[in-house]
């Protein structure tokens, strides 16, 4: 035998047969023989066979039916023990299968009649007879009993697992969590007791939702609103979630959701004035919104919410484009930032609610990425409440065409967290799921999923015709009353409500919306500006035009830099650092003392140390960022003998600000979205996302295009997020060569972000400090180095850190301007290649000017930098990238006319290409030599 019997099979009867089998395999029935043979082969997936109905077994079973319970005397040789072991074993299987597969019979789908039969949930499958239903069996401590009649056990199981709620929880490995859920659900039959006051509140919230949608469609015929009709129970669900979370001590809630139902949530949960929403439908501010703003069902909102018990809860609904699930990590990052600011240690004061569509939850990979962050130390928010508004369709695509899984929520099983499938037309069942979910989350700090089955009463939008593609589905939907009508009937039948009271609630809400609508007619016909976007306060921080915000002095005194440097190279007594790390720290000690120049890693470390010493928090996150992709950072040291870790930056002083340098999972999208959300909620900090290589940002392009580059323009949302994107052609192939600088420059407009390519260690020092210290909050895109990390020429003295600030343009101080016969304008790494070539050729009449900040770069700054050079001489833009990539397309559009007016403007780079670099190292060298020939030999 290769393994021990599992505990649930370790019963007297099986053990007895097993003993006989070991002594004489032919002494047992062929069924048992097959079972034990499979067991020896570790293949016991099938339940054990039913024992042969021997005369002794039959007599023992009959005695049990005659009144001999489990506690009765068992005489030697009688069949009662054998019969009872058989029955108890099968009862245990039946109970387990109800817990595992009961959801297959549950009536959670309002459009489908639930199944009534599944073999493993039928007592006959286990050869149980009607007489067996009156026998007592062990079932666990439910309802204060340790044993109860089988018919009562089955009734409890049916009510708990096959009602309006279908539960998946037996995939959870943690025994304590499973038993907690079993006890909570089975002891209550998975039902919640609601007071009349609670029932009326649910009805009021349903009425709010239903009347809002009808009012919109009546007043704004044909307008897109992505209505919530068919899923209105979402509104009482969110209302209950806020109230219950507040009772549990939560005072910060962040909500992320798609556009369907957003207007309803804005009006009835977030408290956005309906007349503001109505005004957005009228869209009266054409001139104000040219080139800015967003559609009404993408907007977020901020609100101070007062619960019925007088508790204040800060609510934030995150802004989101139509890229549905991509808001998840953004909202998660925003809540994490709040928890850090509040110095929470147990994540008890914040709650993240993510609302999903069924098709997008199953189809969008960003969902899995976000789920994977949920229990990682640098990203966890103490558990997220996931609500799937399951319309059972995605645009026109049915589930059978949109997923390979049984449920849209199956991806969440990766977290071993409970999933509640619930009928959205039964608000009291939804209330039970919400109550249980929030208690589970609070108890275990884990995510939980409510998969609310409903439908979409209209098409994808109000102008869409769903009967083109789903005629049968929509024929069924047309027959159904609204959720509110069904719930009113339910309450009336229970005697909890009179129909007149329900009618009064509806009339009051209709009158409220009419009053809000009348405010539009009473207002002036001409208005100079729209109503406030009502975004969270950014405090002293601003957006807008870069040039309108004062520059800051970013230098740090030499004495202070050297003191910080001492802390950066100090290793605790008894800590066994890697010998190479010790050597690196010794080299840095010389840099900090001024005995040798600073390299990139040393300057960056001093920037971080100086900021946290000034009480400015720093967060750096990316794949392998603690060490650095190119082994240049080593911010976290590891003891070679016991594996303990030590971060010098976390030990600068007792009064320093928080610093987090985190290795992220192998995920670009969700992590970049998380850091963006974090930066919007924590503008006081320096937040950095580092790509392992610059082209890794390709996988996160949605966040770059839809959030980072356009968030301020669309939503008035500020972010100071820094992107470090290693960039440069090194002859190692097309992959990891290019960070796609051209993409960021193509999207650069209205000072939406900053794009820089610093070439000296002192520049990154001043740049990072400038980003944190200025009052403007703009994303910062940095083409960061690879080979320059150790380039002998890419160094700075420590004194260059003591004064000044980041230089947008670095002129050429090694040649006399009056003697210049040719100007080379460039950015980034190519400068050092050009400098080396010029030195080898001993040319003193060529100036090399570096653009360190490509955007925003006012023309007058460039003009001032070039003013000293003679006019009408050749001026070449030089880049190592193909000419359809890199900075040239931007330079030509932005500065081409100005440069051509004063100089003979031309460009040199690799020929246009569909790929950023060759895969051949020798071809790379050939291309580079041809590039230098064009720069230095051609007379143009």
JSON list of N, CA and C in Angstrom, two decimals, residues 508-571:
[
{"chain": "A", "resi": 508, "resn": "UNK", "atom": "N", "xyz": [-42.33, 59.65, -4.10]},
{"chain": "A", "resi": 508, "resn": "UNK", "atom": "CA", "xyz": [-41.38, 60.59, -3.51]},
{"chain": "A", "resi": 508, "resn": "UNK", "atom": "C", "xyz": [-40.10, 60.68, -4.32]},
{"chain": "A", "resi": 509, "resn": "UNK", "atom": "N", "xyz": [-39.64, 59.53, -4.81]},
{"chain": "A", "resi": 509, "resn": "UNK", "atom": "CA", "xyz": [-38.40, 59.54, -5.58]},
{"chain": "A", "resi": 509, "resn": "UNK", "atom": "C", "xyz": [-38.62, 60.19, -6.94]},
{"chain": "A", "resi": 510, "resn": "UNK", "atom": "N", "xyz": [-39.74, 59.93, -7.55]},
{"chain": "A", "resi": 510, "resn": "UNK", "atom": "CA", "xyz": [-40.03, 60.56, -8.83]},
{"chain": "A", "resi": 510, "resn": "UNK", "atom": "C", "xyz": [-40.10, 62.07, -8.69]},
{"chain": "A", "resi": 511, "resn": "UNK", "atom": "N", "xyz": [-40.72, 62.53, -7.61]},
{"chain": "A", "resi": 511, "resn": "UNK", "atom": "CA", "xyz": [-40.81, 63.97, -7.36]},
{"chain": "A", "resi": 511, "resn": "UNK", "atom": "C", "xyz": [-39.44, 64.57, -7.12]},
{"chain": "A", "resi": 512, "resn": "UNK", "atom": "N", "xyz": [-38.56, 63.81, -6.44]},
{"chain": "A", "resi": 512, "resn": "UNK", "atom": "CA", "xyz": [-37.19, 64.29, -6.19]},
{"chain": "A", "resi": 512, "resn": "UNK", "atom": "C", "xyz": [-36.45, 64.51, -7.50]},
{"chain": "A", "resi": 513, "resn": "UNK", "atom": "N", "xyz": [-36.53, 63.56, -8.43]},
{"chain": "A", "resi": 513, "resn": "UNK", "atom": "CA", "xyz": [-35.83, 63.70, -9.70]},
{"chain": "A", "resi": 513, "resn": "UNK", "atom": "C", "xyz": [-36.44, 64.82, -10.54]},
{"chain": "A", "resi": 514, "resn": "UNK", "atom": "N", "xyz": [-37.75, 64.98, -10.48]},
{"chain": "A", "resi": 514, "resn": "UNK", "atom": "CA", "xyz": [-38.37, 66.09, -11.20]},
{"chain": "A", "resi": 514, "resn": "UNK", "atom": "C", "xyz": [-37.88, 67.43, -10.66]},
{"chain": "A", "resi": 515, "resn": "UNK", "atom": "N", "xyz": [-37.73, 67.52, -9.35]},
{"chain": "A", "resi": 515, "resn": "UNK", "atom": "CA", "xyz": [-37.23, 68.76, -8.74]},
{"chain": "A", "resi": 515, "resn": "UNK", "atom": "C", "xyz": [-35.79, 69.03, -9.17]},
{"chain": "A", "resi": 516, "resn": "UNK", "atom": "N", "xyz": [-34.97, 67.97, -9.21]},
{"chain": "A", "resi": 516, "resn": "UNK", "atom": "CA", "xyz": [-33.59, 68.13, -9.65]},
{"chain": "A", "resi": 516, "resn": "UNK", "atom": "C", "xyz": [-33.52, 68.56, -11.12]},
{"chain": "A", "resi": 517, "resn": "UNK", "atom": "N", "xyz": [-34.41, 68.01, -11.92]},
{"chain": "A", "resi": 517, "resn": "UNK", "atom": "CA", "xyz": [-34.43, 68.35, -13.34]},
{"chain": "A", "resi": 517, "resn": "UNK", "atom": "C", "xyz": [-34.86, 69.80, -13.55]},
{"chain": "A", "resi": 518, "resn": "UNK", "atom": "N", "xyz": [-35.75, 70.26, -12.72]},
{"chain": "A", "resi": 518, "resn": "UNK", "atom": "CA", "xyz": [-36.25, 71.63, -12.86]},
{"chain": "A", "resi": 518, "resn": "UNK", "atom": "C", "xyz": [-35.16, 72.67, -12.61]},
{"chain": "A", "resi": 519, "resn": "UNK", "atom": "N", "xyz": [-34.10, 72.27, -11.90]},
{"chain": "A", "resi": 519, "resn": "UNK", "atom": "CA", "xyz": [-32.99, 73.21, -11.65]},
{"chain": "A", "resi": 519, "resn": "UNK", "atom": "C", "xyz": [-32.30, 73.59, -12.95]},
{"chain": "A", "resi": 520, "resn": "UNK", "atom": "N", "xyz": [-32.36, 72.71, -13.95]},
{"chain": "A", "resi": 520, "resn": "UNK", "atom": "CA", "xyz": [-31.76, 73.04, -15.25]},
{"chain": "A", "resi": 520, "resn": "UNK", "atom": "C", "xyz": [-32.55, 74.13, -15.94]},
{"chain": "A", "resi": 521, "resn": "UNK", "atom": "N", "xyz": [-33.86, 74.03, -15.86]},
{"chain": "A", "resi": 521, "resn": "UNK", "atom": "CA", "xyz": [-34.71, 75.02, -16.52]},
{"chain": "A", "resi": 521, "resn": "UNK", "atom": "C", "xyz": [-34.66, 76.36, -15.81]},
{"chain": "A", "resi": 522, "resn": "UNK", "atom": "N", "xyz": [-34.42, 76.35, -14.49]},
{"chain": "A", "resi": 522, "resn": "UNK", "atom": "CA", "xyz": [-34.38, 77.58, -13.72]},
{"chain": "A", "resi": 522, "resn": "UNK", "atom": "C", "xyz": [-33.05, 78.31, -13.85]},
{"chain": "A", "resi": 523, "resn": "UNK", "atom": "N", "xyz": [-32.01, 77.60, -14.29]},
{"chain": "A", "resi": 523, "resn": "UNK", "atom": "CA", "xyz": [-30.68, 78.21, -14.38]},
{"chain": "A", "resi": 523, "resn": "UNK", "atom": "C", "xyz": [-30.59, 79.13, -15.57]},
{"chain": "A", "resi": 524, "resn": "UNK", "atom": "N", "xyz": [-29.56, 79.98, -15.59]},
{"chain": "A", "resi": 524, "resn": "UNK", "atom": "CA", "xyz": [-29.37, 80.89, -16.71]},
{"chain": "A", "resi": 524, "resn": "UNK", "atom": "C", "xyz": [-29.08, 80.11, -17.99]},
{"chain": "A", "resi": 525, "resn": "UNK", "atom": "N", "xyz": [-29.52, 80.70, -19.10]},
{"chain": "A", "resi": 525, "resn": "UNK", "atom": "CA", "xyz": [-29.29, 80.03, -20.38]},
{"chain": "A", "resi": 525, "resn": "UNK", "atom": "C", "xyz": [-27.81, 79.97, -20.72]},
{"chain": "A", "resi": 526, "resn": "UNK", "atom": "N", "xyz": [-27.07, 81.01, -20.40]},
{"chain": "A", "resi": 526, "resn": "UNK", "atom": "CA", "xyz": [-25.64, 81.05, -20.70]},
{"chain": "A", "resi": 526, "resn": "UNK", "atom": "C", "xyz": [-24.86, 80.89, -19.41]},
{"chain": "A", "resi": 527, "resn": "UNK", "atom": "N", "xyz": [-23.90, 80.01, -19.40]},
{"chain": "A", "resi": 527, "resn": "UNK", "atom": "CA", "xyz": [-23.07, 79.80, -18.22]},
{"chain": "A", "resi": 527, "resn": "UNK", "atom": "C", "xyz": [-21.62, 79.77, -18.66]},
{"chain": "A", "resi": 528, "resn": "UNK", "atom": "N", "xyz": [-20.78, 80.34, -17.85]},
{"chain": "A", "resi": 528, "resn": "UNK", "atom": "CA", "xyz": [-19.38, 80.48, -18.25]},
{"chain": "A", "resi": 528, "resn": "UNK", "atom": "C", "xyz": [-18.57, 79.21, -18.05]},
{"chain": "A", "resi": 529, "resn": "UNK", "atom": "N", "xyz": [-18.99, 78.35, -17.13]},
{"chain": "A", "resi": 529, "resn": "UNK", "atom": "CA", "xyz": [-18.21, 77.15, -16.83]},
{"chain": "A", "resi": 529, "resn": "UNK", "atom": "C", "xyz": [-19.12, 76.07, -16.28]},
{"chain": "A", "resi": 530, "resn": "UNK", "atom": "N", "xyz": [-18.79, 74.80, -16.48]},
{"chain": "A", "resi": 530, "resn": "UNK", "atom": "CA", "xyz": [-19.62, 73.73, -15.96]},
{"chain": "A", "resi": 530, "resn": "UNK", "atom": "C", "xyz": [-19.45, 73.58, -14.46]},
{"chain": "A", "resi": 531, "resn": "UNK", "atom": "N", "xyz": [-20.31, 72.75, -13.90]},
{"chain": "A", "resi": 531, "resn": "UNK", "atom": "CA", "xyz": [-20.21, 72.47, -12.47]},
{"chain": "A", "resi": 531, "resn": "UNK", "atom": "C", "xyz": [-18.92, 71.71, -12.17]},
{"chain": "A", "resi": 532, "resn": "UNK", "atom": "N", "xyz": [-18.51, 71.76, -10.93]},
{"chain": "A", "resi": 532, "resn": "UNK", "atom": "CA", "xyz": [-17.23, 71.17, -10.53]},
{"chain": "A", "resi": 532, "resn": "UNK", "atom": "C", "xyz": [-17.19, 69.68, -10.81]},
{"chain": "A", "resi": 533, "resn": "UNK", "atom": "N", "xyz": [-16.02, 69.21, -11.20]},
{"chain": "A", "resi": 533, "resn": "UNK", "atom": "CA", "xyz": [-15.82, 67.77, -11.37]},
{"chain": "A", "resi": 533, "resn": "UNK", "atom": "C", "xyz": [-15.86, 67.05, -10.03]},
{"chain": "A", "resi": 534, "resn": "UNK", "atom": "N", "xyz": [-15.65, 67.78, -8.96]},
{"chain": "A", "resi": 534, "resn": "UNK", "atom": "CA", "xyz": [-15.68, 67.24, -7.60]},
{"chain": "A", "resi": 534, "resn": "UNK", "atom": "C", "xyz": [-14.71, 66.08, -7.44]},
{"chain": "A", "resi": 535, "resn": "UNK", "atom": "N", "xyz": [-13.45, 66.33, -7.73]},
{"chain": "A", "resi": 535, "resn": "UNK", "atom": "CA", "xyz": [-12.40, 65.34, -7.51]},
{"chain": "A", "resi": 535, "resn": "UNK", "atom": "C", "xyz": [-11.81, 65.53, -6.13]},
{"chain": "A", "resi": 536, "resn": "UNK", "atom": "N", "xyz": [-11.12, 64.51, -5.60]},
{"chain": "A", "resi": 536, "resn": "UNK", "atom": "CA", "xyz": [-10.49, 64.67, -4.28]},
{"chain": "A", "resi": 536, "resn": "UNK", "atom": "C", "xyz": [-9.52, 65.85, -4.27]},
{"chain": "A", "resi": 537, "resn": "UNK", "atom": "N", "xyz": [-9.39, 66.48, -3.15]},
{"chain": "A", "resi": 537, "resn": "UNK", "atom": "CA", "xyz": [-8.48, 67.61, -3.02]},
{"chain": "A", "resi": 537, "resn": "UNK", "atom": "C", "xyz": [-7.04, 67.15, -3.20]},
{"chain": "A", "resi": 538, "resn": "UNK", "atom": "N", "xyz": [-6.28, 67.93, -3.97]},
{"chain": "A", "resi": 538, "resn": "UNK", "atom": "CA", "xyz": [-4.85, 67.63, -4.15]},
{"chain": "A", "resi": 538, "resn": "UNK", "atom": "C", "xyz": [-4.00, 68.42, -3.17]},
{"chain": "A", "resi": 539, "resn": "UNK", "atom": "N", "xyz": [-4.63, 69.08, -2.22]},
{"chain": "A", "resi": 539, "resn": "UNK", "atom": "CA", "xyz": [-3.87, 69.85, -1.24]},
{"chain": "A", "resi": 539, "resn": "UNK", "atom": "C", "xyz": [-3.13, 70.99, -1.90]},
{"chain": "A", "resi": 540, "resn": "UNK", "atom": "N", "xyz": [-1.85, 71.15, -1.58]},
{"chain": "A", "resi": 540, "resn": "UNK", "atom": "CA", "xyz": [-1.08, 72.26, -2.17]},
{"chain": "A", "resi": 540, "resn": "UNK", "atom": "C", "xyz": [-0.57, 71.97, -3.57]},
{"chain": "A", "resi": 541, "resn": "UNK", "atom": "N", "xyz": [-0.88, 70.81, -4.11]},
{"chain": "A", "resi": 541, "resn": "UNK", "atom": "CA", "xyz": [-0.31, 70.40, -5.39]},
{"chain": "A", "resi": 541, "resn": "UNK", "atom": "C", "xyz": [-1.21, 70.82, -6.55]},
{"chain": "A", "resi": 542, "resn": "UNK", "atom": "N", "xyz": [-0.59, 71.09, -7.67]},
{"chain": "A", "resi": 542, "resn": "UNK", "atom": "CA", "xyz": [-1.32, 71.61, -8.82]},
{"chain": "A", "resi": 542, "resn": "UNK", "atom": "C", "xyz": [-0.92, 70.86, -10.08]},
{"chain": "A", "resi": 543, "resn": "UNK", "atom": "N", "xyz": [-1.73, 71.02, -11.10]},
{"chain": "A", "resi": 543, "resn": "UNK", "atom": "CA", "xyz": [-1.40, 70.56, -12.44]},
{"chain": "A", "resi": 543, "resn": "UNK", "atom": "C", "xyz": [-1.18, 71.78, -13.32]},
{"chain": "A", "resi": 544, "resn": "UNK", "atom": "N", "xyz": [-1.69, 71.70, -14.54]},
{"chain": "A", "resi": 544, "resn": "UNK", "atom": "CA", "xyz": [-1.61, 72.87, -15.40]},
{"chain": "A", "resi": 544, "resn": "UNK", "atom": "C", "xyz": [-0.30, 72.98, -16.16]},
{"chain": "A", "resi": 545, "resn": "UNK", "atom": "N", "xyz": [0.09, 74.21, -16.44]},
{"chain": "A", "resi": 545, "resn": "UNK", "atom": "CA", "xyz": [1.26, 74.48, -17.28]},
{"chain": "A", "resi": 545, "resn": "UNK", "atom": "C", "xyz": [2.54, 74.42, -16.45]},
{"chain": "A", "resi": 546, "resn": "UNK", "atom": "N", "xyz": [3.49, 73.66, -16.93]},
{"chain": "A", "resi": 546, "resn": "UNK", "atom": "CA", "xyz": [4.75, 73.45, -16.21]},
{"chain": "A", "resi": 546, "resn": "UNK", "atom": "C", "xyz": [5.47, 74.77, -15.92]},
{"chain": "A", "resi": 547, "resn": "UNK", "atom": "N", "xyz": [5.50, 75.65, -16.91]},
{"chain": "A", "resi": 547, "resn": "UNK", "atom": "CA", "xyz": [6.25, 76.91, -16.77]},
{"chain": "A", "resi": 547, "resn": "UNK", "atom": "C", "xyz": [5.63, 77.85, -15.74]},
{"chain": "A", "resi": 548, "resn": "UNK", "atom": "N", "xyz": [4.38, 77.59, -15.37]},
{"chain": "A", "resi": 548, "resn": "UNK", "atom": "CA", "xyz": [3.71, 78.46, -14.40]},
{"chain": "A", "resi": 548, "resn": "UNK", "atom": "C", "xyz": [4.07, 78.11, -12.96]},
{"chain": "A", "resi": 549, "resn": "UNK", "atom": "N", "xyz": [4.77, 77.02, -12.76]},
{"chain": "A", "resi": 549, "resn": "UNK", "atom": "CA", "xyz": [5.13, 76.57, -11.41]},
{"chain": "A", "resi": 549, "resn": "UNK", "atom": "C", "xyz": [6.61, 76.81, -11.18]},
{"chain": "A", "resi": 550, "resn": "UNK", "atom": "N", "xyz": [6.92, 77.40, -10.07]},
{"chain": "A", "resi": 550, "resn": "UNK", "atom": "CA", "xyz": [8.28, 77.80, -9.76]},
{"chain": "A", "resi": 550, "resn": "UNK", "atom": "C", "xyz": [9.22, 76.60, -9.65]},
{"chain": "A", "resi": 551, "resn": "UNK", "atom": "N", "xyz": [10.44, 76.77, -10.19]},
{"chain": "A", "resi": 551, "resn": "UNK", "atom": "CA", "xyz": [11.47, 75.75, -10.03]},
{"chain": "A", "resi": 551, "resn": "UNK", "atom": "C", "xyz": [11.97, 75.76, -8.59]},
{"chain": "A", "resi": 552, "resn": "UNK", "atom": "N", "xyz": [12.64, 74.71, -8.19]},
{"chain": "A", "resi": 552, "resn": "UNK", "atom": "CA", "xyz": [13.15, 74.62, -6.82]},
{"chain": "A", "resi": 552, "resn": "UNK", "atom": "C", "xyz": [14.64, 74.32, -6.85]},
{"chain": "A", "resi": 553, "resn": "UNK", "atom": "N", "xyz": [15.31, 74.73, -5.82]},
{"chain": "A", "resi": 553, "resn": "UNK", "atom": "CA", "xyz": [16.72, 74.40, -5.63]},
{"chain": "A", "resi": 553, "resn": "UNK", "atom": "C", "xyz": [16.80, 73.00, -5.04]},
{"chain": "A", "resi": 554, "resn": "UNK", "atom": "N", "xyz": [17.47, 72.11, -5.73]},
{"chain": "A", "resi": 554, "resn": "UNK", "atom": "CA", "xyz": [17.50, 70.71, -5.29]},
{"chain": "A", "resi": 554, "resn": "UNK", "atom": "C", "xyz": [18.84, 70.28, -4.74]},
{"chain": "A", "resi": 555, "resn": "UNK", "atom": "N", "xyz": [19.81, 71.18, -4.66]},
{"chain": "A", "resi": 555, "resn": "UNK", "atom": "CA", "xyz": [21.11, 70.82, -4.10]},
{"chain": "A", "resi": 555, "resn": "UNK", "atom": "C", "xyz": [21.03, 70.53, -2.61]},
{"chain": "A", "resi": 556, "resn": "UNK", "atom": "N", "xyz": [21.96, 69.74, -2.14]},
{"chain": "A", "resi": 556, "resn": "UNK", "atom": "CA", "xyz": [22.05, 69.35, -0.73]},
{"chain": "A", "resi": 556, "resn": "UNK", "atom": "C", "xyz": [23.49, 69.62, -0.27]},
{"chain": "A", "resi": 557, "resn": "UNK", "atom": "N", "xyz": [23.65, 70.11, 0.94]},
{"chain": "A", "resi": 557, "resn": "UNK", "atom": "CA", "xyz": [24.99, 70.47, 1.42]},
{"chain": "A", "resi": 557, "resn": "UNK", "atom": "C", "xyz": [25.91, 69.25, 1.42]},
{"chain": "A", "resi": 558, "resn": "UNK", "atom": "N", "xyz": [27.19, 69.51, 1.20]},
{"chain": "A", "resi": 558, "resn": "UNK", "atom": "CA", "xyz": [28.17, 68.43, 1.16]},
{"chain": "A", "resi": 558, "resn": "UNK", "atom": "C", "xyz": [28.22, 67.69, 2.49]},
{"chain": "A", "resi": 559, "resn": "UNK", "atom": "N", "xyz": [28.16, 68.42, 3.58]},
{"chain": "A", "resi": 559, "resn": "UNK", "atom": "CA", "xyz": [28.22, 67.78, 4.90]},
{"chain": "A", "resi": 559, "resn": "UNK", "atom": "C", "xyz": [27.07, 66.80, 5.09]},
{"chain": "A", "resi": 560, "resn": "UNK", "atom": "N", "xyz": [25.89, 67.23, 4.66]},
{"chain": "A", "resi": 560, "resn": "UNK", "atom": "CA", "xyz": [24.73, 66.34, 4.84]},
{"chain": "A", "resi": 560, "resn": "UNK", "atom": "C", "xyz": [24.81, 65.15, 3.90]},
{"chain": "A", "resi": 561, "resn": "UNK", "atom": "N", "xyz": [25.24, 65.36, 2.69]},
{"chain": "A", "resi": 561, "resn": "UNK", "atom": "CA", "xyz": [25.39, 64.25, 1.76]},
{"chain": "A", "resi": 561, "resn": "UNK", "atom": "C", "xyz": [26.35, 63.20, 2.29]},
{"chain": "A", "resi": 562, "resn": "UNK", "atom": "N", "xyz": [27.44, 63.65, 2.86]},
{"chain": "A", "resi": 562, "resn": "UNK", "atom": "CA", "xyz": [28.42, 62.70, 3.37]},
{"chain": "A", "resi": 562, "resn": "UNK", "atom": "C", "xyz": [27.91, 61.95, 4.60]},
{"chain": "A", "resi": 563, "resn": "UNK", "atom": "N", "xyz": [27.10, 62.62, 5.42]},
{"chain": "A", "resi": 563, "resn": "UNK", "atom": "CA", "xyz": [26.49, 61.92, 6.56]},
{"chain": "A", "resi": 563, "resn": "UNK", "atom": "C", "xyz": [25.51, 60.87, 6.08]},
{"chain": "A", "resi": 564, "resn": "UNK", "atom": "N", "xyz": [24.72, 61.24, 5.08]},
{"chain": "A", "resi": 564, "resn": "UNK", "atom": "CA", "xyz": [23.80, 60.26, 4.50]},
{"chain": "A", "resi": 564, "resn": "UNK", "atom": "C", "xyz": [24.57, 59.11, 3.87]},
{"chain": "A", "resi": 565, "resn": "UNK", "atom": "N", "xyz": [25.66, 59.41, 3.19]},
{"chain": "A", "resi": 565, "resn": "UNK", "atom": "CA", "xyz": [26.48, 58.38, 2.57]},
{"chain": "A", "resi": 565, "resn": "UNK", "atom": "C", "xyz": [27.02, 57.40, 3.59]},
{"chain": "A", "resi": 566, "resn": "UNK", "atom": "N", "xyz": [27.40, 57.90, 4.76]},
{"chain": "A", "resi": 566, "resn": "UNK", "atom": "CA", "xyz": [27.89, 57.02, 5.82]},
{"chain": "A", "resi": 566, "resn": "UNK", "atom": "C", "xyz": [26.84, 55.99, 6.23]},
{"chain": "A", "resi": 567, "resn": "UNK", "atom": "N", "xyz": [25.58, 56.44, 6.29]},
{"chain": "A", "resi": 567, "resn": "UNK", "atom": "CA", "xyz": [24.51, 55.52, 6.67]},
{"chain": "A", "resi": 567, "resn": "UNK", "atom": "C", "xyz": [24.23, 54.52, 5.55]},
{"chain": "A", "resi": 568, "resn": "UNK", "atom": "N", "xyz": [24.43, 54.94, 4.30]},
{"chain": "A", "resi": 568, "resn": "UNK", "atom": "CA", "xyz": [24.14, 54.07, 3.17]},
{"chain": "A", "resi": 568, "resn": "UNK", "atom": "C", "xyz": [25.13, 52.92, 3.04]},
{"chain": "A", "resi": 569, "resn": "UNK", "atom": "N", "xyz": [26.30, 53.06, 3.60]},
{"chain": "A", "resi": 569, "resn": "UNK", "atom": "CA", "xyz": [27.30, 51.99, 3.48]},
{"chain": "A", "resi": 569, "resn": "UNK", "atom": "C", "xyz": [27.53, 51.27, 4.80]},
{"chain": "A", "resi": 570, "resn": "UNK", "atom": "N", "xyz": [26.75, 51.62, 5.82]},
{"chain": "A", "resi": 570, "resn": "UNK", "atom": "CA", "xyz": [26.93, 51.00, 7.14]},
{"chain": "A", "resi": 570, "resn": "UNK", "atom": "C", "xyz": [26.21, 49.66, 7.20]},
{"chain": "A", "resi": 571, "resn": "UNK", "atom": "N", "xyz": [26.93, 48.63, 7.60]},
{"chain": "A", "resi": 571, "resn": "UNK", "atom": "CA", "xyz": [26.36, 47.28, 7.75]},
{"chain": "A", "resi": 571, "resn": "UNK", "atom": "C", "xyz": [26.27, 46.97, 9.24]}
]
